[in-house]
């Protein structure tokens, strides 16, 4: 057998979308592949085309590639162990089948080993993420210098991944991956080796690219929802390494503690396991973790960098829970509690909203606490009356156990320009313990800037207080120059964007300060919703207000919108600049990362913004979305609704918007809906399923969602009936489905909307709509057209039982659980020219308040009357 320098073992399960990229990254190394590198491919029971792809590469490189085909899925550990038996390289790597390695990596690692072969058994390279998430791995600090690290002296330099690591084959002779582990098997193997020789090489001449996706078919990214993630890891990972450490050192070395705690932090950060474990299993999990955490020193817990200080405090109190319940240790427990609060800085209040309108300062703040503490606010040493708010979505849970809550409140402080105000926050206790101040995003205040301004006032942050006083041009200029100087001096991430745009703002201020600017937008690439309709309406209104539509330059709607009014390219320099002076952001999508063109560097611009957000919606809100669309995160100035039921629901769930914010005025896009029915079209428009995101083609093909709708659009009985009654069947899937549209079986009798025709056009001309849970049903019903709900199972990502909208009693059409029933109903409607039944006419009339085509007028007038920040 030829002796290679490297053997790369790739265990693959349902990886047909990605494995070629992984293999090619090895073949294309600058260290010659055919002379130096062996690849061992193990198809681990895949049900897609993985095996076929592996065989093709084997045929192309028969001397370099070994192919092993497992008929059943044995799991990554067993598959890798099979590969190890075939490996002949001096050094071994375990590349994951959906990742890749940069082309200079093997040459760099080989040279590193050549120089240090007698000292180390393994060399590691940095990890970078690509796919759903991009950026660096949190442990990449290890590669700042190319060096050999003694883990006894530097215990925080832990190694977790075997895929980004290269091993001497001789150190793996008596080792194998534990087949009882489906994740974390890397960590156990690596640290067993390191317990014998606690030295490792860190080489920065290459890089490992790790694909982040919502679901990795059998591995880490979805393993937190499997029972084995909790049960087997406790025994075969955490407890096993503790046992091995004590056998070797009679204690657990710090580098093992850091290794265990790195993974334990993610475990403790899982909020609920109620759907995975039974009550008894949850109790056992807590008991096991209590035993394990006793081997982790307090400093190791506190030094974790990827969880909140509140969660660290919970873990520490969990570690010492026996003290709490034992009167003998009550004093000691109180002492530990005090240390935790001070060391972890659990004495900070976070301001979510800070704005001055009409000489009134409005503050919405929250205090994360584990001790049911309340907060008092003092202005010039006078206690202010506050209004407490309940945001249950902010409560903190760890493994189904509540450990923290956010005491949230708001206060209004009247301001006068001839006074100075000192604002302080204290814990409401006998000591009036002072609280430090920080700011949430998107609060228009940040520690990076240190001040916030309006036309009349300037507010300055000073650790545990805020000073508010009359703004003068001189003082503002001094503060801004100081801010720019500090940004340039510190050079923290984001300053390269913050400094030039703030400088532009400062220079342009005399010319721009009194301009009134409204920015309209739907999605960055699409102008086909409420915002574009209102933008059209607004063109000849209030000429003193400059109105811009925000859109990507490459959008197919760009030319059309430029004929309507002024358009600014999304995230262009001019967009970022204008956004600082905008009075209103009028949008159908209020996500902060969409509406703010500088969201990634938002804290660098906080304090200058004066815009308020008007949310026009992009569909009727029928589910409880308060975890997303709440006052503390979105802080909407106006929240538009179109139905009495929808309007009422906003106050039944914990959104916490005031009555004057939520408006029942109707959707602007409804004004353009016209009942034409000239095409005689049956529309099939299902919504998406989040659990299918980033799945392989094979998994999509085998999903119930795909099978049901693929079967429906090819149903012979439906197709023949449509021909008989003169109807065309149109399949317009959710935008996310277009990535998989070629998987659907096509036939000449069903039109698939490849041209992405505008929704309004489709609604106007359609005769009957078939959907499942999509809010498009509301637009269609608004036209007094019939709807059918194809709800074959409860596989929707929202819990419809928590929705105010009851499909049985409020729905605009029949609910069908089977394809046969659905086809029967469709045929019945076609027989009757798709006439809407009286019962559904009554429901539609009861649901919608307006049908007069004056929604744009009402909405525009309401926006015009909103208070202005200046």
PDB file of C-alpha atoms in Angstrom, residues 121-316:
ATOM      1  CA  UNK A 121       0.687  14.836  18.137  1.00  0.00           C
ATOM      2  CA  UNK A 122      -1.813  17.213  16.581  1.00  0.00           C
ATOM      3  CA  UNK A 123      -2.041  20.505  14.705  1.00  0.00           C
ATOM      4  CA  UNK A 124      -5.158  22.639  14.407  1.00  0.00           C
ATOM      5  CA  UNK A 125      -6.205  25.313  11.889  1.00  0.00           C
ATOM      6  CA  UNK A 126      -8.768  28.137  12.350  1.00  0.00           C
ATOM      7  CA  UNK A 127     -12.469  27.679  11.586  1.00  0.00           C
ATOM      8  CA  UNK A 128     -14.649  30.097   9.641  1.00  0.00           C
ATOM      9  CA  UNK A 129     -18.393  29.813   9.103  1.00  0.00           C
ATOM     10  CA  UNK A 130     -20.192  30.007   5.776  1.00  0.00           C
ATOM     11  CA  UNK A 131     -23.745  29.329   4.668  1.00  0.00           C
ATOM     12  CA  UNK A 132     -26.549  30.437   6.952  1.00  0.00           C
ATOM     13  CA  UNK A 133     -24.062  32.163   9.255  1.00  0.00           C
ATOM     14  CA  UNK A 134     -20.727  33.718   8.366  1.00  0.00           C
ATOM     15  CA  UNK A 135     -17.783  34.851  10.457  1.00  0.00           C
ATOM     16  CA  UNK A 136     -15.136  33.397  12.722  1.00  0.00           C
ATOM     17  CA  UNK A 137     -15.388  30.608  15.251  1.00  0.00           C
ATOM     18  CA  UNK A 138     -15.321  31.983  18.825  1.00  0.00           C
ATOM     19  CA  UNK A 139     -12.088  30.054  19.507  1.00  0.00           C
ATOM     20  CA  UNK A 140     -10.098  31.585  16.646  1.00  0.00           C
ATOM     21  CA  UNK A 141      -8.158  33.753  19.098  1.00  0.00           C
ATOM     22  CA  UNK A 142      -5.873  30.706  19.408  1.00  0.00           C
ATOM     23  CA  UNK A 143      -4.383  31.381  15.977  1.00  0.00           C
ATOM     24  CA  UNK A 144      -3.178  34.937  16.497  1.00  0.00           C
ATOM     25  CA  UNK A 145       0.322  33.473  16.631  1.00  0.00           C
ATOM     26  CA  UNK A 146       1.514  30.290  14.970  1.00  0.00           C
ATOM     27  CA  UNK A 147       2.793  28.366  17.965  1.00  0.00           C
ATOM     28  CA  UNK A 148       2.837  25.290  20.163  1.00  0.00           C
ATOM     29  CA  UNK A 149       0.758  25.710  23.299  1.00  0.00           C
ATOM     30  CA  UNK A 150       1.148  23.910  26.612  1.00  0.00           C
ATOM     31  CA  UNK A 151      -2.430  23.456  27.813  1.00  0.00           C
ATOM     32  CA  UNK A 152      -1.397  23.182  31.445  1.00  0.00           C
ATOM     33  CA  UNK A 153      -0.091  26.753  31.208  1.00  0.00           C
ATOM     34  CA  UNK A 154      -2.773  28.024  28.796  1.00  0.00           C
ATOM     35  CA  UNK A 155      -5.904  26.017  29.665  1.00  0.00           C
ATOM     36  CA  UNK A 156      -8.288  28.240  27.713  1.00  0.00           C
ATOM     37  CA  UNK A 157      -6.716  27.137  24.378  1.00  0.00           C
ATOM     38  CA  UNK A 158      -9.094  24.223  24.010  1.00  0.00           C
ATOM     39  CA  UNK A 159      -9.559  22.056  20.900  1.00  0.00           C
ATOM     40  CA  UNK A 160     -12.986  20.670  20.042  1.00  0.00           C
ATOM     41  CA  UNK A 161     -13.045  19.824  16.347  1.00  0.00           C
ATOM     42  CA  UNK A 162     -11.370  16.797  14.785  1.00  0.00           C
ATOM     43  CA  UNK A 163     -12.316  18.089  11.331  1.00  0.00           C
ATOM     44  CA  UNK A 164     -10.091  21.166  11.697  1.00  0.00           C
ATOM     45  CA  UNK A 165      -7.336  19.097  13.302  1.00  0.00           C
ATOM     46  CA  UNK A 166      -4.548  16.927  11.888  1.00  0.00           C
ATOM     47  CA  UNK A 167      -3.330  13.931  13.929  1.00  0.00           C
ATOM     48  CA  UNK A 168      -0.276  11.743  13.814  1.00  0.00           C
ATOM     49  CA  UNK A 169      -1.591   8.347  12.800  1.00  0.00           C
ATOM     50  CA  UNK A 170       0.498   6.662  15.499  1.00  0.00           C
ATOM     51  CA  UNK A 171      -1.328   8.567  18.266  1.00  0.00           C
ATOM     52  CA  UNK A 172      -4.634   7.136  16.975  1.00  0.00           C
ATOM     53  CA  UNK A 173      -3.489   3.486  17.013  1.00  0.00           C
ATOM     54  CA  UNK A 174      -5.302   2.593  20.208  1.00  0.00           C
ATOM     55  CA  UNK A 175      -8.010   5.213  19.833  1.00  0.00           C
ATOM     56  CA  UNK A 176     -11.413   5.243  18.231  1.00  0.00           C
ATOM     57  CA  UNK A 177     -14.475   7.445  18.194  1.00  0.00           C
ATOM     58  CA  UNK A 178     -17.152   6.437  20.680  1.00  0.00           C
ATOM     59  CA  UNK A 179     -20.069   4.977  18.664  1.00  0.00           C
ATOM     60  CA  UNK A 180     -22.502   5.874  21.456  1.00  0.00           C
ATOM     61  CA  UNK A 181     -21.950   9.548  20.639  1.00  0.00           C
ATOM     62  CA  UNK A 182     -23.521  11.187  17.582  1.00  0.00           C
ATOM     63  CA  UNK A 183     -21.982  14.540  18.473  1.00  0.00           C
ATOM     64  CA  UNK A 184     -19.037  15.576  20.682  1.00  0.00           C
ATOM     65  CA  UNK A 185     -17.218  12.393  19.687  1.00  0.00           C
ATOM     66  CA  UNK A 186     -14.427  14.674  18.406  1.00  0.00           C
ATOM     67  CA  UNK A 187     -13.948  16.349  21.771  1.00  0.00           C
ATOM     68  CA  UNK A 188     -13.619  13.084  23.656  1.00  0.00           C
ATOM     69  CA  UNK A 189     -11.054  11.605  21.272  1.00  0.00           C
ATOM     70  CA  UNK A 190      -8.981  14.804  21.114  1.00  0.00           C
ATOM     71  CA  UNK A 191      -8.869  15.284  24.860  1.00  0.00           C
ATOM     72  CA  UNK A 192      -8.041  11.657  25.583  1.00  0.00           C
ATOM     73  CA  UNK A 193      -4.912  12.254  23.495  1.00  0.00           C
ATOM     74  CA  UNK A 194      -4.237  15.610  25.156  1.00  0.00           C
ATOM     75  CA  UNK A 195      -4.508  14.121  28.642  1.00  0.00           C
ATOM     76  CA  UNK A 196      -1.423  12.050  27.764  1.00  0.00           C
ATOM     77  CA  UNK A 197       0.410  14.843  25.961  1.00  0.00           C
ATOM     78  CA  UNK A 198      -1.171  18.241  26.740  1.00  0.00           C
ATOM     79  CA  UNK A 199       0.496  20.145  23.922  1.00  0.00           C
ATOM     80  CA  UNK A 200      -0.994  21.184  20.592  1.00  0.00           C
ATOM     81  CA  UNK A 201       0.129  23.164  17.552  1.00  0.00           C
ATOM     82  CA  UNK A 202      -1.899  26.083  16.216  1.00  0.00           C
ATOM     83  CA  UNK A 203      -1.197  26.793  12.546  1.00  0.00           C
ATOM     84  CA  UNK A 204      -2.671  29.895  10.900  1.00  0.00           C
ATOM     85  CA  UNK A 205      -1.493  29.223   7.348  1.00  0.00           C
ATOM     86  CA  UNK A 206      -4.737  27.498   6.353  1.00  0.00           C
ATOM     87  CA  UNK A 207      -8.417  27.554   7.236  1.00  0.00           C
ATOM     88  CA  UNK A 208     -11.329  25.181   7.714  1.00  0.00           C
ATOM     89  CA  UNK A 209     -14.714  26.380   6.426  1.00  0.00           C
ATOM     90  CA  UNK A 210     -17.641  25.033   8.417  1.00  0.00           C
ATOM     91  CA  UNK A 211     -21.071  25.161   6.804  1.00  0.00           C
ATOM     92  CA  UNK A 212     -23.694  26.593   9.122  1.00  0.00           C
ATOM     93  CA  UNK A 213     -27.202  25.585   8.196  1.00  0.00           C
ATOM     94  CA  UNK A 214     -30.476  25.215  10.015  1.00  0.00           C
ATOM     95  CA  UNK A 215     -30.148  21.464   9.858  1.00  0.00           C
ATOM     96  CA  UNK A 216     -27.076  19.283   9.491  1.00  0.00           C
ATOM     97  CA  UNK A 217     -28.655  16.016   8.492  1.00  0.00           C
ATOM     98  CA  UNK A 218     -27.498  14.056  11.526  1.00  0.00           C
ATOM     99  CA  UNK A 219     -24.982  16.146  13.393  1.00  0.00           C
ATOM    100  CA  UNK A 220     -24.405  19.120  15.655  1.00  0.00           C
ATOM    101  CA  UNK A 221     -26.787  21.782  14.381  1.00  0.00           C
ATOM    102  CA  UNK A 222     -29.911  19.754  15.075  1.00  0.00           C
ATOM    103  CA  UNK A 223     -28.642  17.390  17.739  1.00  0.00           C
ATOM    104  CA  UNK A 224     -29.890  19.667  20.505  1.00  0.00           C
ATOM    105  CA  UNK A 225     -33.408  18.456  19.717  1.00  0.00           C
ATOM    106  CA  UNK A 226     -32.553  14.779  20.164  1.00  0.00           C
ATOM    107  CA  UNK A 227     -32.768  12.912  23.450  1.00  0.00           C
ATOM    108  CA  UNK A 228     -29.296  11.427  22.901  1.00  0.00           C
ATOM    109  CA  UNK A 229     -27.813  14.910  22.930  1.00  0.00           C
ATOM    110  CA  UNK A 230     -28.550  15.025  26.648  1.00  0.00           C
ATOM    111  CA  UNK A 231     -28.348  11.405  27.763  1.00  0.00           C
ATOM    112  CA  UNK A 232     -25.346   9.947  25.932  1.00  0.00           C
ATOM    113  CA  UNK A 233     -23.225  13.090  26.192  1.00  0.00           C
ATOM    114  CA  UNK A 234     -23.589  13.237  29.955  1.00  0.00           C
ATOM    115  CA  UNK A 235     -22.239   9.706  30.316  1.00  0.00           C
ATOM    116  CA  UNK A 236     -19.813   9.311  27.431  1.00  0.00           C
ATOM    117  CA  UNK A 237     -18.495  12.840  27.213  1.00  0.00           C
ATOM    118  CA  UNK A 238     -18.680  14.946  30.378  1.00  0.00           C
ATOM    119  CA  UNK A 239     -18.501  12.229  33.023  1.00  0.00           C
ATOM    120  CA  UNK A 240     -16.081  10.142  30.952  1.00  0.00           C
ATOM    121  CA  UNK A 241     -13.499  12.938  30.628  1.00  0.00           C
ATOM    122  CA  UNK A 242     -13.853  13.779  34.322  1.00  0.00           C
ATOM    123  CA  UNK A 243     -13.168  10.123  35.172  1.00  0.00           C
ATOM    124  CA  UNK A 244     -10.183   9.917  32.800  1.00  0.00           C
ATOM    125  CA  UNK A 245      -8.763  13.145  34.232  1.00  0.00           C
ATOM    126  CA  UNK A 246      -8.989  11.949  37.821  1.00  0.00           C
ATOM    127  CA  UNK A 247      -7.369   8.632  36.865  1.00  0.00           C
ATOM    128  CA  UNK A 248      -4.458  10.505  35.301  1.00  0.00           C
ATOM    129  CA  UNK A 249      -4.068  13.604  37.515  1.00  0.00           C
ATOM    130  CA  UNK A 250      -6.241  12.916  40.588  1.00  0.00           C
ATOM    131  CA  UNK A 251      -8.099  16.090  39.627  1.00  0.00           C
ATOM    132  CA  UNK A 252      -9.654  17.666  36.556  1.00  0.00           C
ATOM    133  CA  UNK A 253      -7.043  19.847  34.799  1.00  0.00           C
ATOM    134  CA  UNK A 254      -8.143  23.357  33.939  1.00  0.00           C
ATOM    135  CA  UNK A 255      -7.974  22.742  30.188  1.00  0.00           C
ATOM    136  CA  UNK A 256     -10.472  19.883  30.583  1.00  0.00           C
ATOM    137  CA  UNK A 257     -12.662  22.135  32.736  1.00  0.00           C
ATOM    138  CA  UNK A 258     -12.617  24.796  30.010  1.00  0.00           C
ATOM    139  CA  UNK A 259     -13.416  22.148  27.406  1.00  0.00           C
ATOM    140  CA  UNK A 260     -16.364  20.790  29.368  1.00  0.00           C
ATOM    141  CA  UNK A 261     -17.657  24.235  30.248  1.00  0.00           C
ATOM    142  CA  UNK A 262     -17.488  25.428  26.649  1.00  0.00           C
ATOM    143  CA  UNK A 263     -20.044  22.776  25.693  1.00  0.00           C
ATOM    144  CA  UNK A 264     -21.962  22.958  28.958  1.00  0.00           C
ATOM    145  CA  UNK A 265     -22.678  26.635  28.325  1.00  0.00           C
ATOM    146  CA  UNK A 266     -24.593  25.736  25.151  1.00  0.00           C
ATOM    147  CA  UNK A 267     -26.437  22.998  27.023  1.00  0.00           C
ATOM    148  CA  UNK A 268     -27.530  25.353  29.808  1.00  0.00           C
ATOM    149  CA  UNK A 269     -28.546  27.882  27.156  1.00  0.00           C
ATOM    150  CA  UNK A 270     -31.263  25.577  25.775  1.00  0.00           C
ATOM    151  CA  UNK A 271     -34.449  27.100  27.126  1.00  0.00           C
ATOM    152  CA  UNK A 272     -36.817  24.131  27.027  1.00  0.00           C
ATOM    153  CA  UNK A 273     -36.553  20.355  26.799  1.00  0.00           C
ATOM    154  CA  UNK A 274     -40.206  19.651  27.559  1.00  0.00           C
ATOM    155  CA  UNK A 275     -40.829  18.247  24.081  1.00  0.00           C
ATOM    156  CA  UNK A 276     -37.749  16.020  24.229  1.00  0.00           C
ATOM    157  CA  UNK A 277     -37.502  14.620  27.748  1.00  0.00           C
ATOM    158  CA  UNK A 278     -40.051  13.357  30.246  1.00  0.00           C
ATOM    159  CA  UNK A 279     -40.419  15.006  33.640  1.00  0.00           C
ATOM    160  CA  UNK A 280     -38.346  12.263  35.272  1.00  0.00           C
ATOM    161  CA  UNK A 281     -35.678  12.573  32.582  1.00  0.00           C
ATOM    162  CA  UNK A 282     -35.494  16.330  33.105  1.00  0.00           C
ATOM    163  CA  UNK A 283     -35.002  15.809  36.841  1.00  0.00           C
ATOM    164  CA  UNK A 284     -32.275  13.261  36.139  1.00  0.00           C
ATOM    165  CA  UNK A 285     -30.628  15.679  33.703  1.00  0.00           C
ATOM    166  CA  UNK A 286     -30.534  18.407  36.363  1.00  0.00           C
ATOM    167  CA  UNK A 287     -29.128  15.965  38.926  1.00  0.00           C
ATOM    168  CA  UNK A 288     -26.399  14.778  36.549  1.00  0.00           C
ATOM    169  CA  UNK A 289     -25.451  18.331  35.615  1.00  0.00           C
ATOM    170  CA  UNK A 290     -25.282  19.289  39.282  1.00  0.00           C
ATOM    171  CA  UNK A 291     -22.773  16.474  39.799  1.00  0.00           C
ATOM    172  CA  UNK A 292     -20.713  17.498  36.753  1.00  0.00           C
ATOM    173  CA  UNK A 293     -20.635  21.222  37.520  1.00  0.00           C
ATOM    174  CA  UNK A 294     -18.975  20.544  40.893  1.00  0.00           C
ATOM    175  CA  UNK A 295     -15.766  19.795  38.962  1.00  0.00           C
ATOM    176  CA  UNK A 296     -15.798  23.211  37.250  1.00  0.00           C
ATOM    177  CA  UNK A 297     -14.158  26.107  39.084  1.00  0.00           C
ATOM    178  CA  UNK A 298     -16.122  29.346  39.457  1.00  0.00           C
ATOM    179  CA  UNK A 299     -13.645  31.346  37.381  1.00  0.00           C
ATOM    180  CA  UNK A 300     -13.974  28.901  34.498  1.00  0.00           C
ATOM    181  CA  UNK A 301     -17.747  29.469  34.504  1.00  0.00           C
ATOM    182  CA  UNK A 302     -17.343  33.248  34.718  1.00  0.00           C
ATOM    183  CA  UNK A 303     -14.778  33.325  31.905  1.00  0.00           C
ATOM    184  CA  UNK A 304     -17.122  31.846  29.289  1.00  0.00           C
ATOM    185  CA  UNK A 305     -17.614  34.318  26.443  1.00  0.00           C
ATOM    186  CA  UNK A 306     -20.686  33.074  24.618  1.00  0.00           C
ATOM    187  CA  UNK A 307     -23.480  33.270  27.179  1.00  0.00           C
ATOM    188  CA  UNK A 308     -24.999  36.123  29.136  1.00  0.00           C
ATOM    189  CA  UNK A 309     -23.817  37.049  32.592  1.00  0.00           C
ATOM    190  CA  UNK A 310     -27.306  36.241  33.827  1.00  0.00           C
ATOM    191  CA  UNK A 311     -26.950  32.648  32.643  1.00  0.00           C
ATOM    192  CA  UNK A 312     -23.477  32.404  34.195  1.00  0.00           C
ATOM    193  CA  UNK A 313     -25.007  33.546  37.462  1.00  0.00           C
ATOM    194  CA  UNK A 314     -27.694  30.892  37.136  1.00  0.00           C
ATOM    195  CA  UNK A 315     -25.052  28.191  36.579  1.00  0.00           C
ATOM    196  CA  UNK A 316     -23.088  29.359  39.623  1.00  0.00           C
TER     197      UNK A 316
END
